[in-house]
mmCIF file of C-alpha atoms in Angstrom:
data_model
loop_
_atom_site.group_PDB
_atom_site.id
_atom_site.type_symbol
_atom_site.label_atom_id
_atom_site.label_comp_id
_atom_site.label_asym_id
_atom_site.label_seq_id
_atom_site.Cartn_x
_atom_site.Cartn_y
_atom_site.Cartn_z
ATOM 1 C CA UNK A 1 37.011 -28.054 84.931
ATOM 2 C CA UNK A 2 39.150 -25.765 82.745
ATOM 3 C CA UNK A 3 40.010 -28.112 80.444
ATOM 4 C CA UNK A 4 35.644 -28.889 80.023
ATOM 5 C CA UNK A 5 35.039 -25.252 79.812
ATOM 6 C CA UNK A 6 38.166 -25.575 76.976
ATOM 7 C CA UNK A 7 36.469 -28.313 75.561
ATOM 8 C CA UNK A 8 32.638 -27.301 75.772
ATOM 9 C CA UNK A 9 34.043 -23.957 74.152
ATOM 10 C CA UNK A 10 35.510 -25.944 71.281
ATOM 11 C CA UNK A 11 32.940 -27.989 70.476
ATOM 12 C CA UNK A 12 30.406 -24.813 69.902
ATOM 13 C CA UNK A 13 32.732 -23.272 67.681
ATOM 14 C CA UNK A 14 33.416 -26.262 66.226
ATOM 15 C CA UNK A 15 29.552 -26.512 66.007
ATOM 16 C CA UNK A 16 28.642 -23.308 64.627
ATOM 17 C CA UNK A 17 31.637 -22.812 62.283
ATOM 18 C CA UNK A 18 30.061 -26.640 60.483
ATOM 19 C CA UNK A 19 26.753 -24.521 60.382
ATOM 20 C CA UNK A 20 28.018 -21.229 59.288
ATOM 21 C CA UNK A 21 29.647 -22.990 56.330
ATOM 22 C CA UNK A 22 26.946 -25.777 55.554
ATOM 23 C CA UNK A 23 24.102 -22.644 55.707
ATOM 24 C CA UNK A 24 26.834 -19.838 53.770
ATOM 25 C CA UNK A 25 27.371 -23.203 51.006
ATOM 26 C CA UNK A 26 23.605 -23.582 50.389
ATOM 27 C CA UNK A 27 23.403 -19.631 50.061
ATOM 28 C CA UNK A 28 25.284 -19.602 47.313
ATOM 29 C CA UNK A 29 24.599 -22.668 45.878
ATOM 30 C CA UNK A 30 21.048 -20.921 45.143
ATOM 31 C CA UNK A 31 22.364 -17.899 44.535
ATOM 32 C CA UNK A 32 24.690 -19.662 41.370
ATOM 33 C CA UNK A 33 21.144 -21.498 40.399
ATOM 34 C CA UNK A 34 19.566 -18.069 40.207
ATOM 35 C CA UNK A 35 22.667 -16.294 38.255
ATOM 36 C CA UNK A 36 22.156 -19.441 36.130
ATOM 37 C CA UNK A 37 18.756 -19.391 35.303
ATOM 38 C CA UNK A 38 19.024 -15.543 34.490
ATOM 39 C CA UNK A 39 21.632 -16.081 32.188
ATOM 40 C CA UNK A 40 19.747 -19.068 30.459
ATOM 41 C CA UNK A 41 16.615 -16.976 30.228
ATOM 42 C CA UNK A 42 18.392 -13.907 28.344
ATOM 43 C CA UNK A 43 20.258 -16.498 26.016
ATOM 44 C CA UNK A 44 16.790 -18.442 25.182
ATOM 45 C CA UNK A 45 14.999 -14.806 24.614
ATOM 46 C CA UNK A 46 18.153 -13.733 22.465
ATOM 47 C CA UNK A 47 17.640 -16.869 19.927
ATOM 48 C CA UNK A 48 13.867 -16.488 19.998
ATOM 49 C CA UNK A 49 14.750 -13.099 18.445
ATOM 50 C CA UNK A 50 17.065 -14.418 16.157
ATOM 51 C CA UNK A 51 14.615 -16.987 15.338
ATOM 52 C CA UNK A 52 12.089 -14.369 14.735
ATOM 53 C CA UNK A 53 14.751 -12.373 12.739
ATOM 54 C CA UNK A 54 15.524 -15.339 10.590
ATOM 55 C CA UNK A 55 11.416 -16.025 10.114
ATOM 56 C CA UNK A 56 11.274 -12.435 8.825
ATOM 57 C CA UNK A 57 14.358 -12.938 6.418
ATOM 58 C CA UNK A 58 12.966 -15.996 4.966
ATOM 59 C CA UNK A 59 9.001 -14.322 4.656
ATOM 60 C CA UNK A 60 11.309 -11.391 3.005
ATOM 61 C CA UNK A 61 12.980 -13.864 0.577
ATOM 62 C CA UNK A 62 9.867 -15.555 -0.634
ATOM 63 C CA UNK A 63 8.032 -12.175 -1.071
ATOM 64 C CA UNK A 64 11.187 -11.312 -3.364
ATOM 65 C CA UNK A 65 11.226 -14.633 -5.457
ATOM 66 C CA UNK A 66 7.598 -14.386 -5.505
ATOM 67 C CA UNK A 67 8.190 -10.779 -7.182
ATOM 68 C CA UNK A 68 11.101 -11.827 -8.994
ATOM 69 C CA UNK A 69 8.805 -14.523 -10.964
ATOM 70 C CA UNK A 70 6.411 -11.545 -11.875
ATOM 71 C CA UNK A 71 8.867 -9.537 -13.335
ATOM 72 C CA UNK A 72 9.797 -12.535 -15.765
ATOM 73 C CA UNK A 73 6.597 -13.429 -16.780
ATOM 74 C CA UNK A 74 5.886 -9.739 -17.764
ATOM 75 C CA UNK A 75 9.557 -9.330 -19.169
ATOM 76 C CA UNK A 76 8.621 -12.228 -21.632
ATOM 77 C CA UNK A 77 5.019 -10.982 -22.522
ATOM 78 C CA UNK A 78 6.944 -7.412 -23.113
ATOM 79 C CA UNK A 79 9.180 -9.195 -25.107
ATOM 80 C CA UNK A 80 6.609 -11.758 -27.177
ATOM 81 C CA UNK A 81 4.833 -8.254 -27.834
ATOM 82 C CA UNK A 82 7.970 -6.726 -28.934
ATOM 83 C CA UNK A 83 8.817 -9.447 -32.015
ATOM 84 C CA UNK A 84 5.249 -8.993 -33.172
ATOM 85 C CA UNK A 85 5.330 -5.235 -33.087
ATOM 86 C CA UNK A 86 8.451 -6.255 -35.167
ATOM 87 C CA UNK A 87 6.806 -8.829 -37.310
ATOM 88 C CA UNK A 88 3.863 -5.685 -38.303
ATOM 89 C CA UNK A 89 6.452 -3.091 -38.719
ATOM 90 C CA UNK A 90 8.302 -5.545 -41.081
ATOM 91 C CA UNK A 91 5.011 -6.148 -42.990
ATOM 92 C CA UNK A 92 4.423 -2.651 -43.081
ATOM 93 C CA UNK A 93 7.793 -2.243 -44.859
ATOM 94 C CA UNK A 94 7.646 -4.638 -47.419
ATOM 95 C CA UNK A 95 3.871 -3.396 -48.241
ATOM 96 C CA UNK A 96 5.639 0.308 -48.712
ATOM 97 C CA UNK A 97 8.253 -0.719 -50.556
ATOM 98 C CA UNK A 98 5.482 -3.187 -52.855
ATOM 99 C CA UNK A 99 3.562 0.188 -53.506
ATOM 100 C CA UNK A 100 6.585 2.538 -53.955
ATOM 101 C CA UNK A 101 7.502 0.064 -57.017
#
């Protein structure tokens, strides 16, 4: 009888320690999923914001090229101005000098 009671005592310990670990196993099986999916979440929101970041930089960049063709195209009407303002003031000249002689 001892040796059932020994026995019987065994096996629920035997029983319950299986549980204990099969139910403390699945615990923290979901409890890695979770830490997982938390740390997958904050790296996809970080590269949405550097993908928003890099949208803005490129938006910025064509805004700048955009200006930086305007600039040219009025630096070359300044300068096709300039040569004719040249052009009159040499005309001018030579009429002076053509009436000073």
């Amino acid at each position: 009888m001892t040796i059932e009671v020994a026995l019987l005592i065994s096996a629920v310990s035997l029983a319950f320690g299986l549980y204990k670990g099969i139910a403390d196993s699945k615990r923290n099986h979901k409890k890695d999923v979770q830490d997982d999916t938390s740390a997958l979440t904050t790296v996809i929101v970080k590269l949405e914001t550097i993908s928003n970041g890099v949208t803005e930089i490129k938006s910025e960049m064509n805004n700048i090229k955009s200006e930086l063709k305007e600039s040219r195209e009025r630096i070359i009407k300044v300068e096709e101005s300039s040569k004719q303002a040249h052009k009159r003031l040499d005309s001018l000249e030579s009429r002076q000098k053509i009436l000073a002689e």
